[in-house]
PDB file of C-alpha atoms in Angstrom:
ATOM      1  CA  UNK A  28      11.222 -17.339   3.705  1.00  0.00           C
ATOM      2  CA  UNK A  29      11.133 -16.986  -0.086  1.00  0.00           C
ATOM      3  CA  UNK A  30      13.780 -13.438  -0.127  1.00  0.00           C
ATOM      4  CA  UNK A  31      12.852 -13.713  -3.762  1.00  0.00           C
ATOM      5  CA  UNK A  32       9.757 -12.320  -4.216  1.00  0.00           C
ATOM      6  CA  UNK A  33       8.601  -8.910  -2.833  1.00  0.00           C
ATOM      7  CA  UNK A  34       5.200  -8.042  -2.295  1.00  0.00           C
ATOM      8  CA  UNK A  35       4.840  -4.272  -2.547  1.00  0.00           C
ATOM      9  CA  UNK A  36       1.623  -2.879  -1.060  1.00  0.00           C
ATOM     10  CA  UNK A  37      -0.429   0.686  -0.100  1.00  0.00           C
ATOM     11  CA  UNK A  38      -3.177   1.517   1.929  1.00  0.00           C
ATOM     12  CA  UNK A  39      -5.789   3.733   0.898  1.00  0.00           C
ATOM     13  CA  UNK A  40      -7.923   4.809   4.003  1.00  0.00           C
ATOM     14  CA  UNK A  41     -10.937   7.206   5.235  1.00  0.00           C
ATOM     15  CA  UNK A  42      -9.620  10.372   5.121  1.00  0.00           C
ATOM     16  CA  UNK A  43     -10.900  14.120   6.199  1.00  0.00           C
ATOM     17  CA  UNK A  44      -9.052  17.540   5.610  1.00  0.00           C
ATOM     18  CA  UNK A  45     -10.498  20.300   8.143  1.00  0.00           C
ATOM     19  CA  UNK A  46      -8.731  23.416   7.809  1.00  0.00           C
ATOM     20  CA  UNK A  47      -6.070  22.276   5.851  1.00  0.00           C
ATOM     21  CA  UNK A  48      -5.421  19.500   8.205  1.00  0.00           C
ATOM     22  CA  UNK A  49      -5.588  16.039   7.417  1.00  0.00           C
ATOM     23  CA  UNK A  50      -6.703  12.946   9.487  1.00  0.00           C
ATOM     24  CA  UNK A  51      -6.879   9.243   8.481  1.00  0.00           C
ATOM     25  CA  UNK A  52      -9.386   6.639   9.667  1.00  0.00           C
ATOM     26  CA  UNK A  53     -10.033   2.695   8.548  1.00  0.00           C
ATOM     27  CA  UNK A  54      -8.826   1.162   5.549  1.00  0.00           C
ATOM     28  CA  UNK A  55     -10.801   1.050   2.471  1.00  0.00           C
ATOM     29  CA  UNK A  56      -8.153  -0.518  -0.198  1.00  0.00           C
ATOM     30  CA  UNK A  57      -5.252  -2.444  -0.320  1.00  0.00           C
ATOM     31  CA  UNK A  58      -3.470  -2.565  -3.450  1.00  0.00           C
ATOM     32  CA  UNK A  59      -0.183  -5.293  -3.456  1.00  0.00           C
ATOM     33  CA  UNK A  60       1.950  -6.162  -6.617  1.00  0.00           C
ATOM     34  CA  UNK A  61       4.727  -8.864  -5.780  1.00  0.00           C
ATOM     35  CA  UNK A  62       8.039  -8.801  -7.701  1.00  0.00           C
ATOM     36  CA  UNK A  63      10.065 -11.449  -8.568  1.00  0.00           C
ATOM     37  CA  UNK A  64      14.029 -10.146  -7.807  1.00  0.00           C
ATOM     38  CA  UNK A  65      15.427 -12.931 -10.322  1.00  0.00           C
ATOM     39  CA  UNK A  66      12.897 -12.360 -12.902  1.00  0.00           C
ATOM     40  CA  UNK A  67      13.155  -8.630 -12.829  1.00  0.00           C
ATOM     41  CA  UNK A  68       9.711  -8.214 -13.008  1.00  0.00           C
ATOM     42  CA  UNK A  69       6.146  -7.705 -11.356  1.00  0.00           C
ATOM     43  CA  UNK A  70       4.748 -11.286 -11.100  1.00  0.00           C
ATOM     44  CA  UNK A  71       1.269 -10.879  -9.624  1.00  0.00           C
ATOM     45  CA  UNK A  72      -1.343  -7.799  -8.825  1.00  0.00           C
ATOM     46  CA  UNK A  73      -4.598  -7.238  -7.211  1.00  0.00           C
ATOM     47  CA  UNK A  74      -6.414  -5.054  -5.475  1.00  0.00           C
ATOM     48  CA  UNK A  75      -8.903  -5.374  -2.880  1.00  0.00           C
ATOM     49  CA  UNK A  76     -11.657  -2.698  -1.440  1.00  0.00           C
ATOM     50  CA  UNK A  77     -12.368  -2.854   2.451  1.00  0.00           C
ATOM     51  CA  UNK A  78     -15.626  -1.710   4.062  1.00  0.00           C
ATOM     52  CA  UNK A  79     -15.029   0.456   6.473  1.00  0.00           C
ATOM     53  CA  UNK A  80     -17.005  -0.921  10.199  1.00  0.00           C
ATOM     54  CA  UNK A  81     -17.153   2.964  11.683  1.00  0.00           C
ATOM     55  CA  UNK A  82     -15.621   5.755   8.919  1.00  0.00           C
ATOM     56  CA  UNK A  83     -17.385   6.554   6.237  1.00  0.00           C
ATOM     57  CA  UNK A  84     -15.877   8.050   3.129  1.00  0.00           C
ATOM     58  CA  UNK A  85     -16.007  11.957   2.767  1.00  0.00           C
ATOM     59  CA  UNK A  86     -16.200  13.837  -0.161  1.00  0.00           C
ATOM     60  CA  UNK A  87     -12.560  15.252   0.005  1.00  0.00           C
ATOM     61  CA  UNK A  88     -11.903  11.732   0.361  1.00  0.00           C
ATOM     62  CA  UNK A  89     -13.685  10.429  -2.941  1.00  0.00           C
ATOM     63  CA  UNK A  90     -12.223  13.348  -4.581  1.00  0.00           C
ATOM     64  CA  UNK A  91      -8.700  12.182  -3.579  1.00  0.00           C
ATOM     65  CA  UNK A  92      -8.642   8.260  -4.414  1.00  0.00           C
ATOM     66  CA  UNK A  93     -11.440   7.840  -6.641  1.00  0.00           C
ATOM     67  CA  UNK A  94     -13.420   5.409  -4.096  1.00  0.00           C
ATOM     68  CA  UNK A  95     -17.059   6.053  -3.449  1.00  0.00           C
ATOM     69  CA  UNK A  96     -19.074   5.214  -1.034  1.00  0.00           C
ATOM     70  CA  UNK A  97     -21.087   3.093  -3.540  1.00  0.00           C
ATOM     71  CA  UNK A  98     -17.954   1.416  -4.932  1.00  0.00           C
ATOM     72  CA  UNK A  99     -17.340   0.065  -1.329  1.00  0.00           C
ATOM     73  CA  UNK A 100     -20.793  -0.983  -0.834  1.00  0.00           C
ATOM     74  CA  UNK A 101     -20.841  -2.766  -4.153  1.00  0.00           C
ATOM     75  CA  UNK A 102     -17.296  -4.830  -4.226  1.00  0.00           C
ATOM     76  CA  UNK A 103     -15.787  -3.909  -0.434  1.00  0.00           C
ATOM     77  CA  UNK A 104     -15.304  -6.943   2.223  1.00  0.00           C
ATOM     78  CA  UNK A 105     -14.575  -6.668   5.682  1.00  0.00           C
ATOM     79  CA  UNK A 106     -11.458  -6.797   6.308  1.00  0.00           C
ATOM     80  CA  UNK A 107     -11.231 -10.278   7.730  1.00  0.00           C
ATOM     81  CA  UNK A 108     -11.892 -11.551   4.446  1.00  0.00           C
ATOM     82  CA  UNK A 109      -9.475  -9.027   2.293  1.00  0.00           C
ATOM     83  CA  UNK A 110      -6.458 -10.542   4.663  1.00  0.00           C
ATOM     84  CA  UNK A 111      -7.629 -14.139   3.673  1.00  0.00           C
ATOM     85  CA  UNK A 112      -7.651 -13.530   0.563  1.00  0.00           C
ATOM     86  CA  UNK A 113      -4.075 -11.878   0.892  1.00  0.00           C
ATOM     87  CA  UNK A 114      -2.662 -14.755   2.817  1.00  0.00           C
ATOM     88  CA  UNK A 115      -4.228 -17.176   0.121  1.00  0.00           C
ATOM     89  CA  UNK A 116      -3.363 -15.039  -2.768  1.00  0.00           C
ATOM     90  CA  UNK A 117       0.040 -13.836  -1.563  1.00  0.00           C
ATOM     91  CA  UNK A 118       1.357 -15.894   1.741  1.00  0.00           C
ATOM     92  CA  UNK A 119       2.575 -14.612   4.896  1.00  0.00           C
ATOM     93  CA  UNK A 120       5.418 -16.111   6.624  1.00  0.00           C
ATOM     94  CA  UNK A 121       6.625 -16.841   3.406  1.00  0.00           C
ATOM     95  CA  UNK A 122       7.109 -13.428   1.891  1.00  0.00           C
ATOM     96  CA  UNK A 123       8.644 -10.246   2.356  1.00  0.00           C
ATOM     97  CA  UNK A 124       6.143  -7.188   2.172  1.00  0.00           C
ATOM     98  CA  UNK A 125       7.278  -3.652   1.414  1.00  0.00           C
ATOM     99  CA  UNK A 126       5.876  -0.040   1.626  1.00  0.00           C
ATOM    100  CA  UNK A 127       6.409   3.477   1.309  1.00  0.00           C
ATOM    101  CA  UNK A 128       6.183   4.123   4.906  1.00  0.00           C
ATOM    102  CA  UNK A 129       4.992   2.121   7.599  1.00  0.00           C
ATOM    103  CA  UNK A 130       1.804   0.808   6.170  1.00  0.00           C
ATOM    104  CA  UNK A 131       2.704  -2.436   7.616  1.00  0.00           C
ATOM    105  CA  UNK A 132       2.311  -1.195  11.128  1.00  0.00           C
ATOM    106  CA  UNK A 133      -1.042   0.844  10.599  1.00  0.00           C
ATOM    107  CA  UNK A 134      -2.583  -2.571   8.914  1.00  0.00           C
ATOM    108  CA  UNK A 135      -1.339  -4.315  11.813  1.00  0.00           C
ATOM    109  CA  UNK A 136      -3.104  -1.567  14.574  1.00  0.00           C
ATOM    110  CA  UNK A 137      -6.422  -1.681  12.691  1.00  0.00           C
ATOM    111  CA  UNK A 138      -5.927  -6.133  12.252  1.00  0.00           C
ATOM    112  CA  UNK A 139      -5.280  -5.943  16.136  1.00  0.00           C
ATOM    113  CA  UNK A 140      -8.090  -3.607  16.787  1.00  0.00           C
ATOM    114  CA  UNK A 141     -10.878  -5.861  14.771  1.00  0.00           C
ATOM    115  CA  UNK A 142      -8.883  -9.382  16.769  1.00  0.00           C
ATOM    116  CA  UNK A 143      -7.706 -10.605  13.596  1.00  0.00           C
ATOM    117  CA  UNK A 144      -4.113 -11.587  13.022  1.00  0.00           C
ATOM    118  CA  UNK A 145      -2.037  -9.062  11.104  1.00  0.00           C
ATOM    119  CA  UNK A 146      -0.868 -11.321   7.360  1.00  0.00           C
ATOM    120  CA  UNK A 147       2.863  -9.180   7.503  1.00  0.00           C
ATOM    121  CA  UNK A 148       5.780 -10.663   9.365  1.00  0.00           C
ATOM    122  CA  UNK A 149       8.562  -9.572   7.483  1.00  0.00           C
ATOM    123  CA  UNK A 150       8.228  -5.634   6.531  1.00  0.00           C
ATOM    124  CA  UNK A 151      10.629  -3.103   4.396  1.00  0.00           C
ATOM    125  CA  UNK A 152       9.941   0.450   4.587  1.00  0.00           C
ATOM    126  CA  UNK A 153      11.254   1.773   1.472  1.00  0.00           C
ATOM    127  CA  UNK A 154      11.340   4.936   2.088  1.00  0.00           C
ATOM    128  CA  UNK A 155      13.857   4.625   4.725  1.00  0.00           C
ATOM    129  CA  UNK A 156      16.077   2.318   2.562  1.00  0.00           C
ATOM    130  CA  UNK A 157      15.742   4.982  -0.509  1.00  0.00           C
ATOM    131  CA  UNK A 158      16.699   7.996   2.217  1.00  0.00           C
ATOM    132  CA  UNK A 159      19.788   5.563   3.539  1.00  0.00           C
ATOM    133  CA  UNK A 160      20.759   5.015  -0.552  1.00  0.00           C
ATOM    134  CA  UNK A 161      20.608   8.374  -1.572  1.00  0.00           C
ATOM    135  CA  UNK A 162      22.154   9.789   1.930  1.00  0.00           C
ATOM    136  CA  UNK A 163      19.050  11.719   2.468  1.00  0.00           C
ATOM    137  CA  UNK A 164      19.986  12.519   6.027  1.00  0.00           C
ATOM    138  CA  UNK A 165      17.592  15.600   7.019  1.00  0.00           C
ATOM    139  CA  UNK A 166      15.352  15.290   4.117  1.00  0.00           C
ATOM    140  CA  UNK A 167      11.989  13.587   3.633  1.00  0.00           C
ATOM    141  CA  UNK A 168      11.003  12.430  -0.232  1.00  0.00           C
ATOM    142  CA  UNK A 169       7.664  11.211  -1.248  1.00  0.00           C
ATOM    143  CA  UNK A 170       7.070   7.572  -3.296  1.00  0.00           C
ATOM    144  CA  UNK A 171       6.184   9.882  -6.474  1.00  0.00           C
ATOM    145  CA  UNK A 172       9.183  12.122  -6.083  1.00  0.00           C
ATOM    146  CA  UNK A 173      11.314   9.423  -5.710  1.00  0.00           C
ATOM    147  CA  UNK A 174      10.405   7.325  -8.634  1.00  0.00           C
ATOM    148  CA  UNK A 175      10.543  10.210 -10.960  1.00  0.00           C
ATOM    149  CA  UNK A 176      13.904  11.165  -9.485  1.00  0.00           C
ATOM    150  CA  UNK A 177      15.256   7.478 -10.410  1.00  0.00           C
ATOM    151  CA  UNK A 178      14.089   8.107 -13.978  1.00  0.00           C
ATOM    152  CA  UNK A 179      11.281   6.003 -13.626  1.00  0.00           C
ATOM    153  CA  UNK A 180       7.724   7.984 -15.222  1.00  0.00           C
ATOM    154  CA  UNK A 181       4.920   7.502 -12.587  1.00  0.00           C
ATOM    155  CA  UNK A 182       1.990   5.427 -14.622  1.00  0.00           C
ATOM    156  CA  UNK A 183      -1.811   6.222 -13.508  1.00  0.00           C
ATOM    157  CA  UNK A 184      -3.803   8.160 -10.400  1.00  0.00           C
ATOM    158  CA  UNK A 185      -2.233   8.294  -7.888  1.00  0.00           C
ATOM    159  CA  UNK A 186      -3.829   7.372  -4.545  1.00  0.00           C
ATOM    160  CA  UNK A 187      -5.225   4.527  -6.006  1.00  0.00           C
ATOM    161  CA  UNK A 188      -3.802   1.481  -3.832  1.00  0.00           C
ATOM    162  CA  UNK A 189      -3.788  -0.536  -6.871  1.00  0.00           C
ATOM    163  CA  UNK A 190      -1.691   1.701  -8.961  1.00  0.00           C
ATOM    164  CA  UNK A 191       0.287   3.041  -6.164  1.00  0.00           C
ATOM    165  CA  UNK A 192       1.745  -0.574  -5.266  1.00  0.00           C
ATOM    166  CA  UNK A 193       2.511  -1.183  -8.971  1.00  0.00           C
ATOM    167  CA  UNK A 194       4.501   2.403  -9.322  1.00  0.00           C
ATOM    168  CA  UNK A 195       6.067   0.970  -6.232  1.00  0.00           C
ATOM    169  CA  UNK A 196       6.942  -2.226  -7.308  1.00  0.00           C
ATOM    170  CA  UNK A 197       8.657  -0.447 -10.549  1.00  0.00           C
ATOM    171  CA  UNK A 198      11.171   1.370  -7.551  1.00  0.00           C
ATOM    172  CA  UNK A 199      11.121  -1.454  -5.763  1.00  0.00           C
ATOM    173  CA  UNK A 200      12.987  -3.226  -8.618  1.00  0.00           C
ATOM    174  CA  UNK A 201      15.760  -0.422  -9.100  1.00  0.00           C
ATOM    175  CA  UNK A 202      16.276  -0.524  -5.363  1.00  0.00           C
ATOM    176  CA  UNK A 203      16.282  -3.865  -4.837  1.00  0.00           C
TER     177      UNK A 203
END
């Protein structure tokens, strides 16, 4: 296990708001940035669009993360072949992934649900390390909130899985 490098990743997925309530369906992007701790520094980035087998994208959806409908039909892959390309682009066993949030285990539900084997073995959420640091015992902070808070500007849209991984990877490295 390379405890190195740090592959920070988000999940942008079908999404619906109904009466002010929101609900989440398959993954349609999976942005990742890897850090090297001894470097100091992002190392790698990419960003890959998943076509969604049963969702489609809404409106309130396209209006939130900039992804169309046409944008997945044009460069999205199934998901079988975004996780090969992670494994090959990224590794596996080999590396330590982190989130804002348990991304890793919703990735690994939907991977389950489609039989293909989930690429994360080794997961941080931090969130839950930057609530332990901060002794954030009853409160709840969002990945924006918390960057800005640790003096670090947020850079781009956000819900954007490209962007958001590299704004997390910029935490990641004051954390970490």
């Amino acid at each position: 296990m390379n405890c190195n490098r740090v592959v920070c990743f988000d999940l942008e997925m079908c999404c619906w708001n109904k009466n002010g309530v929101g609900t989440t369906g398959e993954i349609i992007e999976i942005g990742l940035a890897e850090i090297a701790l001894d470097e100091g520094k992002i190392v790698k980035r990419a960003q890959y669009y998943v076509k969604p087998e049963q969702d489609e994208v809404s409106l309130f959806c396209a209006e939130l993360t900039g992804i169309t409908p046409r944008k997945l039909e044009k460069q999205g892959r199934p998901l079988a072949q975004v996780v090969q390309s992670m494994i090959k682009n990224f590794g596996s066993t080999n590396k330590v992934y982190a989130a804002w949030g348990r991304d890793d285990l919703i990735l690994k539900q939907e991977c389950e649900a489609k039989g293909i084997e989930p690429p994360i073995h080794e997961f941080i959420n931090l969130a839950t390390l930057y609530r332990i640091q901060h002794r954030m015992k009853e409160r709840r902070i969002g990945h924006k909130e918390a960057q800005e808070s640790a003096g670090i500007e947020w850079e781009g849209r956000q819900h954007s899985g490209y962007v958001d991984s590299y704004n997390l990877a910029r935490l990641a490295l004051s954390m970490l």
